[in-house]
Short mmCIF file of C-alpha atoms in Angstrom, two decimals:
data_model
loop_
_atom_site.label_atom_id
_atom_site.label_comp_id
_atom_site.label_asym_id
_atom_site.label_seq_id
_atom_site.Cartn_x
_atom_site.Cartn_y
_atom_site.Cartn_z
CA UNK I 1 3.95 3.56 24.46
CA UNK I 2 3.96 1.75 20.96
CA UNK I 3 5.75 2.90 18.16
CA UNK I 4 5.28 2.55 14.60
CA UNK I 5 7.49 2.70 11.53
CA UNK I 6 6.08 2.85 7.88
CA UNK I 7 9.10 1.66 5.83
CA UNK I 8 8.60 2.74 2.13
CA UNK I 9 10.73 2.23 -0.80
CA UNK I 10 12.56 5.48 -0.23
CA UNK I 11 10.49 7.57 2.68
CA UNK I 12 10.30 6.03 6.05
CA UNK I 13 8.20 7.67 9.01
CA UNK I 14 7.72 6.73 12.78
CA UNK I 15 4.86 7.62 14.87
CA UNK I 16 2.60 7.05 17.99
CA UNK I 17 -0.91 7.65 19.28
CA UNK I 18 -1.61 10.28 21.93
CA UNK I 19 -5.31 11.02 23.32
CA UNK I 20 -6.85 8.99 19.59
CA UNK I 21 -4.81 11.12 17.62
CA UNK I 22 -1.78 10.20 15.58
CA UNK I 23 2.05 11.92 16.40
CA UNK I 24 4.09 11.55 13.39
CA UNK I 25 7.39 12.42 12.77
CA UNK I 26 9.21 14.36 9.74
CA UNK I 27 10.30 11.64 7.27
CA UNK I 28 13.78 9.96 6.57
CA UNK I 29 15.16 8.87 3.32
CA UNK I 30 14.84 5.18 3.38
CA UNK I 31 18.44 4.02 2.60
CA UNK I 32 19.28 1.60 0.17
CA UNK I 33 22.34 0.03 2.53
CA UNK I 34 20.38 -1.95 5.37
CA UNK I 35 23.10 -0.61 8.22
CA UNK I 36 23.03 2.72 7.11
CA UNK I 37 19.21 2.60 7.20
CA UNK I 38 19.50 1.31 10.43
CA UNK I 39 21.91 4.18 12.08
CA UNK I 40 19.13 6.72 10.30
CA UNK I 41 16.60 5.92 12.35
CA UNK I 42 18.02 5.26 15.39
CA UNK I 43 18.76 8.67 15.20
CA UNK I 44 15.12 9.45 14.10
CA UNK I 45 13.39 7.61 17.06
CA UNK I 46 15.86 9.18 19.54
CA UNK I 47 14.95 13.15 18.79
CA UNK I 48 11.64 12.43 18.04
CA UNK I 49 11.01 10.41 21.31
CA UNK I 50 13.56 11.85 23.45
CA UNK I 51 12.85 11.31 27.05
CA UNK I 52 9.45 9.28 26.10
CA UNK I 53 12.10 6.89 24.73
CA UNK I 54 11.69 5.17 28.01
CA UNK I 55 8.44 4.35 27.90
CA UNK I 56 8.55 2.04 24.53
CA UNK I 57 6.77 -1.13 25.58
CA UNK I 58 6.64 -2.11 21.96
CA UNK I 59 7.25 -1.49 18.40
CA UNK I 60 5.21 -2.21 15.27
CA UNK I 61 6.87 -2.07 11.49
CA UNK I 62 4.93 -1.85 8.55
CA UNK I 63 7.11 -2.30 5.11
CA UNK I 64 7.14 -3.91 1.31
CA UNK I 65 7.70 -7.53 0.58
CA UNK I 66 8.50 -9.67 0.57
CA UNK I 67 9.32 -10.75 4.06
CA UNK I 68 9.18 -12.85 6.74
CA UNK I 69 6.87 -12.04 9.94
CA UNK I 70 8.04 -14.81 11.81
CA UNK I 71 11.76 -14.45 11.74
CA UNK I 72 12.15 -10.62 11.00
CA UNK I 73 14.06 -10.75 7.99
CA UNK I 74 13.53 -9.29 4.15
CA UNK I 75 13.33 -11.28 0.77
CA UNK I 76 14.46 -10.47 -2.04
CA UNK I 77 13.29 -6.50 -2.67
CA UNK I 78 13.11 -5.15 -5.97
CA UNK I 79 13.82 -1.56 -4.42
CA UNK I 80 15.76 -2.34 -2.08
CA UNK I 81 18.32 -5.32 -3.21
CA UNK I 82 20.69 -4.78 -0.20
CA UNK I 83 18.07 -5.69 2.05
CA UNK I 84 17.53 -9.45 1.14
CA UNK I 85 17.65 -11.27 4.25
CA UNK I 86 18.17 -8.87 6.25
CA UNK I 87 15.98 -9.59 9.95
CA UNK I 88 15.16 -6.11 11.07
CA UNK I 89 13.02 -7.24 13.70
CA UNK I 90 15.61 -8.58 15.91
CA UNK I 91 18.23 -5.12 15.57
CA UNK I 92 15.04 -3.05 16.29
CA UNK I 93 14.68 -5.63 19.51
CA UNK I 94 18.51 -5.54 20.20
CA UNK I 95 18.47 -1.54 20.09
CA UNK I 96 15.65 -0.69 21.77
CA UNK I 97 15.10 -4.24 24.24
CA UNK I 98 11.60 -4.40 23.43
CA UNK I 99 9.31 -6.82 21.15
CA UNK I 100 9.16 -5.82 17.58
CA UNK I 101 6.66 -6.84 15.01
CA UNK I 102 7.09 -6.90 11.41
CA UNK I 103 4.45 -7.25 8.44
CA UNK I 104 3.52 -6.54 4.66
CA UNK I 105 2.53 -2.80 4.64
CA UNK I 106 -0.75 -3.74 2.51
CA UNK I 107 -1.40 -5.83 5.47
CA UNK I 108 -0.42 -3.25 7.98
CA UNK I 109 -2.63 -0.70 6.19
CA UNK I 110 -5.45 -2.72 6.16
CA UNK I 111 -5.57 -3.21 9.89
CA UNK I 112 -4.87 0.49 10.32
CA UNK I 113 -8.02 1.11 8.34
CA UNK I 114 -10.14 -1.45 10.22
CA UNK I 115 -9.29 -0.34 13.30
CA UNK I 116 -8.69 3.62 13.17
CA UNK I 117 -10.13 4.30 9.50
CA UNK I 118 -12.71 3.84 6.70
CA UNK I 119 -13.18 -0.15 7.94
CA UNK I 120 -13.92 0.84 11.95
CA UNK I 121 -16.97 -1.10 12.88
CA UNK I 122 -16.69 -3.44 9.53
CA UNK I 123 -15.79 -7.26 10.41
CA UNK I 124 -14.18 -7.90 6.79
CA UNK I 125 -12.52 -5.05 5.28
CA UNK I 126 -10.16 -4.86 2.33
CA UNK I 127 -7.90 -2.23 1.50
CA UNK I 128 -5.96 -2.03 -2.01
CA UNK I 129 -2.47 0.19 -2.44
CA UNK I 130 -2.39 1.97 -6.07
CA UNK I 131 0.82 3.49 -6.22
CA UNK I 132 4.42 2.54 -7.30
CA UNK I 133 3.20 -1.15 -6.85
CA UNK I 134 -0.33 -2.98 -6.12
CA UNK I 135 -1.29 -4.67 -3.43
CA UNK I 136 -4.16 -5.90 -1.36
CA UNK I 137 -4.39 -7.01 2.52
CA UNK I 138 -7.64 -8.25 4.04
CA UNK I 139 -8.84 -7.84 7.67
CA UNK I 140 -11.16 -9.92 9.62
CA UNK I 141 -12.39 -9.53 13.10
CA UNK I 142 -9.43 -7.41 13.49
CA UNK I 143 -7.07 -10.02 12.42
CA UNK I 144 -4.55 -9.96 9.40
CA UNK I 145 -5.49 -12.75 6.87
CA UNK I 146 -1.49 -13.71 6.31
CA UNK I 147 -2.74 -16.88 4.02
CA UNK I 148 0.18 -20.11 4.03
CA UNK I 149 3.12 -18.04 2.55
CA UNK I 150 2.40 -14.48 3.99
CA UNK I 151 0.85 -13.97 0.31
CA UNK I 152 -2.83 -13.06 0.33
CA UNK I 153 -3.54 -9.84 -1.66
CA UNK I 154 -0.96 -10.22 -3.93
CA UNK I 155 -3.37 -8.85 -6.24
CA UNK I 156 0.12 -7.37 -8.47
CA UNK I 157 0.35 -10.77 -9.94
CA UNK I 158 -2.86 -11.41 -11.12
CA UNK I 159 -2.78 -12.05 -15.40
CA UNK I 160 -4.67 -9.40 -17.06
CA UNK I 161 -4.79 -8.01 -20.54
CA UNK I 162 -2.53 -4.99 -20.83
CA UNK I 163 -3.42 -3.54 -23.89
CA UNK I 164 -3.54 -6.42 -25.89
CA UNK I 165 -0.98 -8.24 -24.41
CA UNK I 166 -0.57 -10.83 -21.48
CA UNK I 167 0.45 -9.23 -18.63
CA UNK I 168 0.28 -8.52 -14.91
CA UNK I 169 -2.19 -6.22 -13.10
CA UNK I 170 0.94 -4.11 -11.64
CA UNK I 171 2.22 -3.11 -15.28
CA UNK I 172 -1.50 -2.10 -15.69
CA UNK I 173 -2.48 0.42 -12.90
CA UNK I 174 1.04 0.98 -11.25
CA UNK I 175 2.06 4.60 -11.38
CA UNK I 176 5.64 3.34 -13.36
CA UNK I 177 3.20 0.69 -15.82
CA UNK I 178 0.90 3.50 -17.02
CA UNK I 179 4.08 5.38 -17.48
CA UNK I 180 5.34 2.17 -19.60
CA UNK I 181 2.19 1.75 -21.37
CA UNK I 182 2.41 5.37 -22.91
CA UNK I 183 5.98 5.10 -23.92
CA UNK I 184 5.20 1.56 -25.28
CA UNK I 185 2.22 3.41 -27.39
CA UNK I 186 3.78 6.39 -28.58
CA UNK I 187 6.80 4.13 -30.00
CA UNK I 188 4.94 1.78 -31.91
CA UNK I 189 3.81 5.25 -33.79
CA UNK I 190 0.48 6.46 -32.34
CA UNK I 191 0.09 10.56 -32.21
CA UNK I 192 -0.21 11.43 -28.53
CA UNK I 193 0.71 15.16 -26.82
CA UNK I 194 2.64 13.47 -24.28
CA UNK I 195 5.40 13.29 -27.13
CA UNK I 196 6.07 16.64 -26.65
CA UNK I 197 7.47 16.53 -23.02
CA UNK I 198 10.98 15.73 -21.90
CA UNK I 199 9.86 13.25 -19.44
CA UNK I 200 6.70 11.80 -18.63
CA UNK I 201 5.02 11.26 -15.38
CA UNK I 202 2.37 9.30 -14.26
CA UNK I 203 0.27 12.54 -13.27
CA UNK I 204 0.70 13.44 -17.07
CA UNK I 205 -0.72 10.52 -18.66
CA UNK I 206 -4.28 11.27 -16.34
CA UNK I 207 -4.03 15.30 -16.87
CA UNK I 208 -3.87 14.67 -21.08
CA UNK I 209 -6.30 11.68 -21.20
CA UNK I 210 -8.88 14.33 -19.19
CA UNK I 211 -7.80 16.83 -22.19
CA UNK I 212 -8.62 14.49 -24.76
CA UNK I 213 -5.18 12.47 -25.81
CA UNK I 214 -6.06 9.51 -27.82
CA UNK I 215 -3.02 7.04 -26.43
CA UNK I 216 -3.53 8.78 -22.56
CA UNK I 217 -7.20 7.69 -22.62
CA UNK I 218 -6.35 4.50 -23.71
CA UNK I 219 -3.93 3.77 -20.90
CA UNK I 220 -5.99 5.20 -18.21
CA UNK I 221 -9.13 3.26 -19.39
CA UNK I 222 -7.12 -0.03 -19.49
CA UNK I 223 -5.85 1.19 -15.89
CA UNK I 224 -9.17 1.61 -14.55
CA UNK I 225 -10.90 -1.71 -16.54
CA UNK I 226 -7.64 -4.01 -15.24
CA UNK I 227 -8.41 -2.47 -11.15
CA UNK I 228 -12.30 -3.29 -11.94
CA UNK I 229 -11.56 -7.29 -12.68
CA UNK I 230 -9.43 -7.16 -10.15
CA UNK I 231 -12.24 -5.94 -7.40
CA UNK I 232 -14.60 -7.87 -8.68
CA UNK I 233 -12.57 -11.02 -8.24
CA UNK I 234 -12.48 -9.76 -4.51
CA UNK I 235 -15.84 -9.08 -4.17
CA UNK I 236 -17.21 -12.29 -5.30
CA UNK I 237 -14.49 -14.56 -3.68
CA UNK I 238 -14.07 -12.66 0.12
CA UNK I 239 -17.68 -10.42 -0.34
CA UNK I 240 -16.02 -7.70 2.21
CA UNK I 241 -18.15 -5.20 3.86
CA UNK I 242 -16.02 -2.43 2.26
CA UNK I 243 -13.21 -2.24 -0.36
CA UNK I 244 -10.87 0.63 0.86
CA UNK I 245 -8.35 2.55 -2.14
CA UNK I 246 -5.10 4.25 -1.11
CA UNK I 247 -1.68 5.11 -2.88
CA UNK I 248 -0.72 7.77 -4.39
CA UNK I 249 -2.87 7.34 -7.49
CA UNK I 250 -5.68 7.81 -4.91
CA UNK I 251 -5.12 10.82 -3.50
CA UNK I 252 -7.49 12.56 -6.11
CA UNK I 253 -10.52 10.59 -6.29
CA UNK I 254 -11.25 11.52 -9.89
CA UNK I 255 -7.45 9.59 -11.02
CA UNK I 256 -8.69 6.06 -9.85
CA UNK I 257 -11.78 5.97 -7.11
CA UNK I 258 -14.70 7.40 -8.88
CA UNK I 259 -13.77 5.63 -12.47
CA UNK I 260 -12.84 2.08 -10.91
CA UNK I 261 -15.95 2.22 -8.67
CA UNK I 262 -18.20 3.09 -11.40
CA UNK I 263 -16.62 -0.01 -13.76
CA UNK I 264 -17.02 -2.58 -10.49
CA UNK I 265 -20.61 -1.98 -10.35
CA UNK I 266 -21.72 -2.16 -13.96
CA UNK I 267 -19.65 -5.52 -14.23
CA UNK I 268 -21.05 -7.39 -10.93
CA UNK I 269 -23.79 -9.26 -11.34
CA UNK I 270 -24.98 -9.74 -7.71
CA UNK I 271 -27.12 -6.85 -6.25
CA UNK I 272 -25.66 -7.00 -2.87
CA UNK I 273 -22.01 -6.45 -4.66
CA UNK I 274 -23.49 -3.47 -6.14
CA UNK I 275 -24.26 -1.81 -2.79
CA UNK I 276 -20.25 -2.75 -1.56
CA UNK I 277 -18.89 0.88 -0.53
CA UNK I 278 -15.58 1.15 -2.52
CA UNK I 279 -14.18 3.78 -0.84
CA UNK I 280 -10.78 6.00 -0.91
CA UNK I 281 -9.21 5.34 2.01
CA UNK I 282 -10.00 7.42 5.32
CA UNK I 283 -6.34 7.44 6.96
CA UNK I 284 -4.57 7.67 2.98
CA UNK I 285 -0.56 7.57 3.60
CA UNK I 286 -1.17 7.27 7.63
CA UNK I 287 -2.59 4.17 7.84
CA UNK I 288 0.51 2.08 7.69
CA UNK I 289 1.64 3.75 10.85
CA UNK I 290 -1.60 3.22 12.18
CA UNK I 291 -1.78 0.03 11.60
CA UNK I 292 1.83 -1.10 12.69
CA UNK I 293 1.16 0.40 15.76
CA UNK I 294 -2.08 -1.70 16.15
CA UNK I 295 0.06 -4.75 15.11
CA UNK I 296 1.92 -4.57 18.23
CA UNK I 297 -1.13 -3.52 20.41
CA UNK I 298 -2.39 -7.26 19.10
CA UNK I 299 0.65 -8.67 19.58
CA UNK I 300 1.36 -6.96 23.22
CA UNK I 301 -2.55 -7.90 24.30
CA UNK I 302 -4.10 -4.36 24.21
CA UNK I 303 -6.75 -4.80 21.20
CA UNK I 304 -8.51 -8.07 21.47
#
């Protein structure tokens, strides 16, 4: 049996595939002390495993960057500062005495999708995360495309113009930028309804630029305009067979999917870029799990 882990920035999940379909577990809180973490889901894997804890033959772990595949360990986390250097590969060996495998979880998603989702059947697939943070991760012939430093699709870095100001695509599109850009807006004295609530959330800035908000509009147009460049840039550097969207800001396609498609194909200028899918994602927030456990299929010999 392989196992995989989807380590987020404060939910982590573990599952395994049964007869092609996907056994997940409830989720933990990720912990922001690495040992504590640790303990948690040792105690996760144990009840939800139980006596199938025998048969691990491997285990696959899908989380943010940056990190290290090779040696197991964590940069420097924005999230999750406790965790710098911290090799959670080799406890996860230690504890459970089989190999472990650890990757970006853009990268992980992406080989969840071309394997069990959206990309099945498609030799070069990209998948982009909208969420809390950007990424990218881009799969060919089955294979994770790592680049030298572990850094390809590190589409969050990419210099855009945020609304009028030189910037980077994640304080753009990302669920907290959009929340940024508002509050940025609305305090350099433009009227906007989101003044009257207490706290605002990314899901408000969409709901009042549908209703008509002046400074909501803005920031969701600038969203969906700064994603655009940014898959065009893909599409005419890699030319995937499909562009995959997941994250949170995906989950209803009329927040990100239908707009950003719409803006990639009236700014390409070659036809066959026009007829890319760009898709929401088929396996959404299941495809890291999916995809860490087809890391260590790879890596154990049981997907060529």
């Amino acid at each position: 049996m392989i196992l995989g882990i989807d380590i987020g920035a404060t939910k982590t999940r573990v599952g395994f595939i049964e007869r092609e379909t996907l056994v997940k577990s409830k989720s933990i809180g990720t912990n922001k002390d690495p040992e504590r973490f640790l303990r948690d889901l040792s105690d996760l894997i144990e009840e939800f495993l139980g006596g199938k804890i025998k048969e691990l033959s491997g285990i696959g772990i899908g989380a943010p960057g940056p990190l290290d595949p090779s040696s197991g360990a964590f940069g420097e986390l924005p999230n999750l500062p406790l965790w710098n250097g911290f090799s959670i590969k080799s406890r996860i060996e230690n504890l459970y005495s089989v190999p472990a495998f650890l990757q970006n979880d853009a990268n992980v998603a992406t080989l969840g999708e071309a394997l069990y989702g959206g990309g099945r059947g498609s030799k070069y697939v990209c998948y982009i995360t909208i969420s809390t943070g950007i990424g990218a991760g881009f799969v060919i012939d089955k294979r994770i495309v790592e680049g030298k430093n572990n850094l390809a699709g590190e589409i969050w870095a990419l210099t855009v113009d945020n609304l009028g100001q030189s910037d980077i695509l994640l304080n753009a599109c990302s669920g907290p930028g959009i929340v940024r850009n508002s509050k940025r807006l609305i305090d350099n004295g433009e009227e906007s309804s989101l003044s009257t609530l207490d706290r605002i959330e990314t899901k408000d800035v969409f709901n009042h630029a549908f209703n008509g908000d002046k400074v909501s509009k803005k920031v969701i147009e600038n969203a969906w305009e700064n994603m655009a460049i940014a898959i065009e840039i893909i599409l005419v550097t890699l030319d995937p067979d499909i562009v995959l969207l997941g994250g949170g800001l995906c989950f209803e396609e009329k927040y990100m999917v239908d707009p950003v498609r719409e803006r990639v194909y009236k700014r390409v200028f070659l036809e066959t870029h026009k007829n890319t899918p760009v898709k929401r994602s088929d396996l959404w927030n299941e495809a890291v799990i999916y995809g860490a456990i087809a890391l260590a299929q790879q890596s154990n010999g049981k997907i060529a």
